[in-house]
Coordinates of C-alpha atoms and ligand atoms in Angstrom, one line a residue:
M130 CA 152.8 94.4 193.6
S131 CA 149.5 94.4 195.4
S132 CA 149.3 93.3 199.1
V133 CA 145.6 92.9 198.8
P134 CA 144.5 89.3 199.6
V135 CA 143.3 87.4 196.5
A136 CA 140.8 84.5 195.9
V137 CA 140.3 82.5 192.7
V138 CA 137.3 80.3 191.9
T139 CA 137.5 78.0 188.9
G140 CA 134.5 77.4 186.6
S141 CA 132.6 80.3 188.1
N142 CA 130.6 81.8 185.3
K143 CA 127.6 79.8 186.4
G144 CA 126.2 77.3 188.9
I145 CA 127.9 76.7 192.3
G146 CA 131.1 78.4 191.3
F147 CA 129.2 81.6 190.5
A148 CA 127.4 81.4 193.9
I149 CA 130.8 80.9 195.6
V150 CA 132.1 84.1 193.9
R151 CA 129.0 85.9 195.0
A152 CA 129.5 84.9 198.6
L153 CA 133.2 85.6 198.6
C154 CA 132.5 89.1 197.2
K155 CA 130.4 89.7 200.3
Q156 CA 132.7 88.0 202.8
F157 CA 136.3 87.9 201.6
P158 CA 138.4 90.9 202.5
G159 CA 140.2 91.2 199.1
D160 CA 140.0 90.7 195.4
V161 CA 137.8 87.9 194.1
Y162 CA 138.5 86.4 190.7
L163 CA 135.6 84.9 188.8
T164 CA 137.2 82.7 186.1
A165 CA 135.8 81.0 183.1
R166 CA 137.1 79.2 180.0
D167 CA 135.0 81.4 177.8
P168 CA 135.7 85.2 178.4
G169 CA 132.3 86.2 177.0
R170 CA 130.5 84.0 179.6
G171 CA 132.9 85.1 182.3
Q172 CA 132.4 88.9 181.6
E173 CA 128.7 88.4 181.5
A174 CA 128.7 86.8 184.9
V175 CA 130.9 89.6 186.3
A176 CA 128.4 92.1 184.9
K177 CA 125.5 90.2 186.6
L178 CA 127.2 90.5 190.0
Q179 CA 127.9 94.2 189.3
Q180 CA 124.1 94.6 189.0
E181 CA 123.8 93.1 192.5
G182 CA 126.3 95.7 193.7
L183 CA 129.2 93.2 193.9
R184 CA 132.7 93.6 192.5
A185 CA 134.3 90.5 191.1
L186 CA 137.3 90.6 188.8
F187 CA 137.7 88.4 185.8
H188 CA 140.5 86.2 184.5
Q189 CA 140.3 83.5 181.8
L190 CA 140.9 80.0 182.9
D191 CA 140.4 76.7 181.1
I192 CA 141.5 73.9 183.4
D193 CA 141.9 71.6 180.4
D194 CA 144.6 73.9 179.0
L195 CA 148.0 74.1 180.7
Q196 CA 148.9 77.3 178.9
S197 CA 145.8 79.0 180.3
I198 CA 146.6 77.7 183.8
R199 CA 150.1 79.0 183.6
A200 CA 149.0 82.4 182.3
L201 CA 146.8 82.7 185.4
R202 CA 149.7 81.5 187.6
D203 CA 152.1 84.2 186.1
F204 CA 149.4 86.9 186.5
L205 CA 148.9 86.0 190.2
K206 CA 152.6 85.8 190.9
E207 CA 153.3 89.2 189.3
K208 CA 150.2 91.1 190.6
Y209 CA 149.8 89.7 194.1
G210 CA 153.0 87.7 194.7
G211 CA 150.8 84.6 195.4
L212 CA 147.3 83.5 196.3
N213 CA 145.3 83.3 199.5
V214 CA 142.2 81.3 198.5
L215 CA 141.8 78.7 195.7
V216 CA 138.5 77.0 195.0
N217 CA 138.7 74.2 192.5
N218 CA 135.1 74.1 191.4
A219 CA 135.2 73.6 187.6
G220 CA 133.8 70.2 186.6
I221 CA 131.7 68.3 184.1
A222 CA 129.3 65.4 184.1
F223 CA 127.7 63.6 181.2
K224 CA 123.9 63.4 181.5
V225 CA 122.5 60.0 182.6
H226 CA 121.0 59.4 179.2
D227 CA 124.0 60.4 177.2
T228 CA 124.7 57.8 174.5
A229 CA 128.5 58.5 174.3
P230 CA 130.4 55.2 174.8
F231 CA 131.5 54.6 178.4
A232 CA 135.2 54.8 177.5
V233 CA 134.7 58.2 175.9
Q234 CA 132.8 59.4 179.0
A235 CA 135.6 58.1 181.2
E236 CA 138.4 59.8 179.2
V237 CA 136.5 63.2 178.9
T238 CA 135.3 63.3 182.5
L239 CA 138.7 62.3 184.0
K240 CA 140.4 64.8 181.8
T241 CA 138.7 67.8 183.3
N242 CA 137.6 66.7 186.8
F243 CA 140.7 64.9 187.8
F244 CA 143.6 65.8 185.5
G245 CA 142.5 69.4 185.0
T246 CA 142.0 70.0 188.7
R247 CA 145.4 68.3 189.4
N248 CA 147.1 70.6 186.9
V249 CA 145.6 73.7 188.5
C250 CA 146.9 72.4 191.9
T251 CA 150.4 71.7 190.5
E252 CA 150.7 75.2 189.2
L253 CA 148.9 77.2 191.9
L254 CA 149.6 75.4 195.2
P255 CA 153.2 76.6 195.2
L256 CA 151.8 80.1 195.1
M257 CA 149.6 79.7 198.2
K258 CA 150.5 82.2 200.9
P259 CA 150.7 81.4 204.7
Y260 CA 147.1 80.8 206.1
G261 CA 146.0 80.1 202.6
R262 CA 142.8 78.0 202.0
V263 CA 142.3 75.5 199.3
V264 CA 138.9 73.9 198.5
N265 CA 138.5 71.1 196.0
V266 CA 134.9 70.6 195.1
S267 CA 134.3 66.8 194.9
S268 CA 131.0 65.0 195.5
M269 CA 129.3 62.5 197.8
V270 CA 129.3 60.4 194.7
S271 CA 133.0 59.9 195.4
S272 CA 132.1 58.1 198.6
S273 CA 129.4 55.9 196.9
A274 CA 131.8 55.2 194.0
L275 CA 134.5 54.2 196.5
G276 CA 132.0 51.7 198.0
G277 CA 131.5 50.3 194.5
C278 CA 135.2 49.6 194.0
S279 CA 136.9 46.2 194.7
Q280 CA 138.4 45.7 198.2
E281 CA 141.8 46.1 196.7
L282 CA 141.0 49.5 195.1
Q283 CA 139.2 50.7 198.2
Q284 CA 142.3 49.9 200.2
K285 CA 144.5 51.9 197.8
F286 CA 142.2 54.9 197.8
R287 CA 141.9 54.9 201.6
S288 CA 145.6 54.5 202.1
D289 CA 147.5 57.2 204.1
T290 CA 150.6 56.6 202.1
I291 CA 149.4 56.6 198.5
T292 CA 151.4 59.0 196.4
E293 CA 150.2 61.4 193.8
E294 CA 152.0 59.4 191.1
E295 CA 150.2 56.2 192.2
L296 CA 146.9 58.0 192.1
V297 CA 147.6 59.3 188.6
Q298 CA 148.5 55.8 187.5
L299 CA 145.2 54.5 188.9
M300 CA 143.2 57.2 187.2
N301 CA 144.9 56.4 183.9
K302 CA 144.3 52.7 184.4
F303 CA 140.6 53.3 184.9
V304 CA 140.5 55.1 181.5
E305 CA 142.5 52.4 179.8
D306 CA 140.4 49.6 181.4
T307 CA 137.2 51.2 180.0
K308 CA 138.8 51.3 176.6
K309 CA 139.6 47.6 176.8
G310 CA 136.1 46.9 178.2
V311 CA 137.6 45.3 181.4
H312 CA 136.8 48.0 184.0
D313 CA 134.2 45.8 185.7
R314 CA 136.5 42.9 186.0
E315 CA 139.3 45.2 187.2
G316 CA 137.1 46.2 190.2
W317 CA 136.0 49.7 189.0
P318 CA 132.5 51.0 189.6
N319 CA 130.2 51.9 186.6
T320 CA 130.5 55.6 187.0
A321 CA 133.1 57.8 185.3
Y322 CA 132.0 60.9 187.3
G323 CA 132.3 58.9 190.5
V324 CA 135.8 57.7 189.7
S325 CA 136.9 61.3 188.7
K326 CA 135.6 62.5 192.1
I327 CA 137.3 59.7 194.0
G328 CA 140.4 61.1 192.3
V329 CA 139.6 64.6 193.5
T330 CA 139.0 63.5 197.1
V331 CA 142.1 61.3 197.3
L332 CA 144.2 64.0 195.6
S333 CA 143.1 66.4 198.4
R334 CA 144.1 63.9 201.1
I335 CA 147.6 63.5 199.5
Q336 CA 148.1 67.3 199.0
A337 CA 147.1 68.0 202.6
R338 CA 149.7 65.4 203.8
L339 CA 152.3 67.0 201.6
L340 CA 151.6 70.4 203.0
N341 CA 152.0 68.9 206.5
E342 CA 155.4 67.5 205.5
T343 CA 156.7 70.5 203.6
R344 CA 155.0 73.7 204.8
K345 CA 153.6 72.9 208.3
G346 CA 154.5 76.4 209.6
D347 CA 152.4 78.1 206.9
H348 CA 149.1 77.0 208.4
I349 CA 147.5 76.3 205.0
L350 CA 144.3 74.3 205.2
L351 CA 143.2 72.2 202.2
N352 CA 140.0 70.1 202.0
A353 CA 137.7 68.3 199.6
C354 CA 134.0 68.9 199.9
C355 CA 130.5 68.1 198.5
P356 CA 128.3 71.1 197.9
G357 CA 125.1 68.9 198.2
W358 CA 122.6 68.3 195.5
V359 CA 122.3 71.7 193.8
R360 CA 120.0 73.1 191.2
T361 CA 122.4 73.9 188.3
D362 CA 122.8 72.9 184.7
M363 CA 124.7 69.9 185.9
A364 CA 122.2 68.5 188.4
G365 CA 118.9 69.9 187.0
P366 CA 115.9 71.7 188.5
K367 CA 114.8 68.8 190.8
A368 CA 117.9 69.1 193.1
T369 CA 117.2 70.2 196.7
K370 CA 119.6 73.1 197.2
S371 CA 119.8 76.5 195.5
P372 CA 123.3 77.5 194.2
D373 CA 123.7 79.9 197.1
E374 CA 123.0 77.0 199.5
G375 CA 125.4 74.8 197.6
A376 CA 128.1 77.4 198.0
E377 CA 127.9 77.4 201.8
T378 CA 130.3 74.5 202.6
P379 CA 132.9 75.5 200.0
V380 CA 132.8 79.1 201.3
Y381 CA 133.0 77.9 204.9
L382 CA 136.2 76.0 204.0
A383 CA 137.6 78.9 201.9
L384 CA 137.1 81.3 204.9
L385 CA 138.3 79.1 207.8
P386 CA 139.7 81.6 210.3
S387 CA 143.4 82.1 210.7
D388 CA 143.5 80.5 214.1
A389 CA 141.8 77.3 212.8
D390 CA 144.0 74.2 212.4
A391 CA 141.2 72.0 211.2
P392 CA 139.6 70.6 209.1
H393 CA 142.6 69.8 206.9
G394 CA 142.9 66.9 204.4
Q395 CA 139.2 66.0 205.0
F396 CA 136.1 65.3 203.0
V397 CA 133.5 67.7 204.2
S398 CA 129.7 68.0 203.4
N399 CA 127.2 70.3 205.2
K400 CA 130.2 71.8 207.0
T401 CA 130.8 68.4 208.7
V402 CA 133.8 66.1 208.2
R403 CA 132.7 62.8 206.7
P404 CA 134.5 59.4 207.0
W405 CA 136.4 58.3 203.9
Ligands
NAP1675 P1 127.6 73.6 186.2 O1 126.5 74.5 186.5 O2 127.6 72.7 185.0 O3 128.9 74.5 186.2 C1 130.2 74.0 185.9 C2 131.2 75.1 185.7 O4 132.5 74.5 185.4 C3 130.8 76.0 184.5 O5 131.2 77.3 184.8 C4 131.7 75.4 183.4 O6 132.0 76.4 182.4 C5 132.9 75.1 184.2 N1 133.9 74.3 183.5 C6 133.7 73.0 182.9 N2 134.8 72.6 182.3 C7 135.7 73.6 182.5 C8 137.1 73.8 182.1 N3 137.7 72.8 181.4 N4 137.7 74.9 182.5 C9 137.1 75.8 183.2 N5 135.8 75.7 183.6 C10 135.2 74.6 183.3 O7 127.9 72.6 187.4 P2 127.7 72.8 189.0 O8 126.6 72.0 189.5 O9 127.8 74.3 189.4 O10 129.1 72.1 189.5 C11 130.2 72.8 190.1 C12 131.0 71.7 190.8 O11 130.3 71.1 191.8 C13 131.5 70.6 189.9 O12 132.8 70.2 190.2 C14 130.5 69.5 190.2 O13 131.1 68.2 189.9 C15 130.3 69.7 191.7 N6 129.1 69.1 192.2 C16 127.9 69.5 191.8 C17 126.7 68.9 192.4 C18 125.4 69.4 192.0 O14 124.4 68.8 192.6 N7 125.2 70.4 191.2 C19 126.9 67.9 193.4 C20 128.1 67.5 193.8 C21 129.3 68.1 193.2 P3 131.1 76.5 181.0 O15 130.0 77.3 181.3 O16 132.1 77.1 180.1 O17 130.8 75.1 180.6

């Protein structure tokens, strides 16, 4: 078994994830795994970094596929005996003008952004080594979408005692409410992406709390963040940040020094803790 530290970035064949891998290759003292659902796109991305003189390793990972997540889990367990850095970056967003019915957008978006990310956490968080760092890439849109929720929902999402099961129930309820055409009346905002990212931010707060309760002595730090508005296939060419600039906050959180005890369980943008 290798004692080399290991970092994994989900959805990193392009965009912000690719830039996070590039930065980690330069700054992380260990093996960095670029992962992609499509091995062809993943290997191509690894080759691109190689041309820049950087060495990333590749492992397949489709966060929508539990078998794929578990294959990565088993690989990490066997080869490294755990994991030091996990960046949950993979995500999707329907384009503003997409004509898919809102209920379809809700189900598909929540499936990857919330349930896929949660499944990765469920399988990989138990592998985190002491002083491990976990970064869940959320979005400022999670904050604005929270503001668009009913007072009752806002209270639940801001609660310091909400459980993961309660959060999962709420995310499922959103999808069901869109199918019944009652999401407005039930106090949900009109954004599937926003609700999926509320899920990611709240999940991060819950997971950080659980780490405090169960593994306090392991000094693991887990946070959600917004990379900013970044020029990628998702956000388009008009966005203000380059992918490398978008990677800065996630990488800062991934490389928090071993003597740091904060931030933890926070929502961070531009390397600054934001109120939730
Ligand atoms: P992007 O260029 O569209 O890249 C998304 C990445 O996620 C791609 O590598 C994609 O792989 C991968 N992915 C999607 N579904 C996946 C799955 N089921 N399993 C594994 N990988 C999957 O988007 P981006 O702008 O870099 O976004 C990265 C993250 O930042 C997302 O979580 C996004 O919500 C968040 N974010 C972005 C912005 C922004 O302005 N760009 C702002 C706030 C937050 P394929 O190539 O196979 O599709």
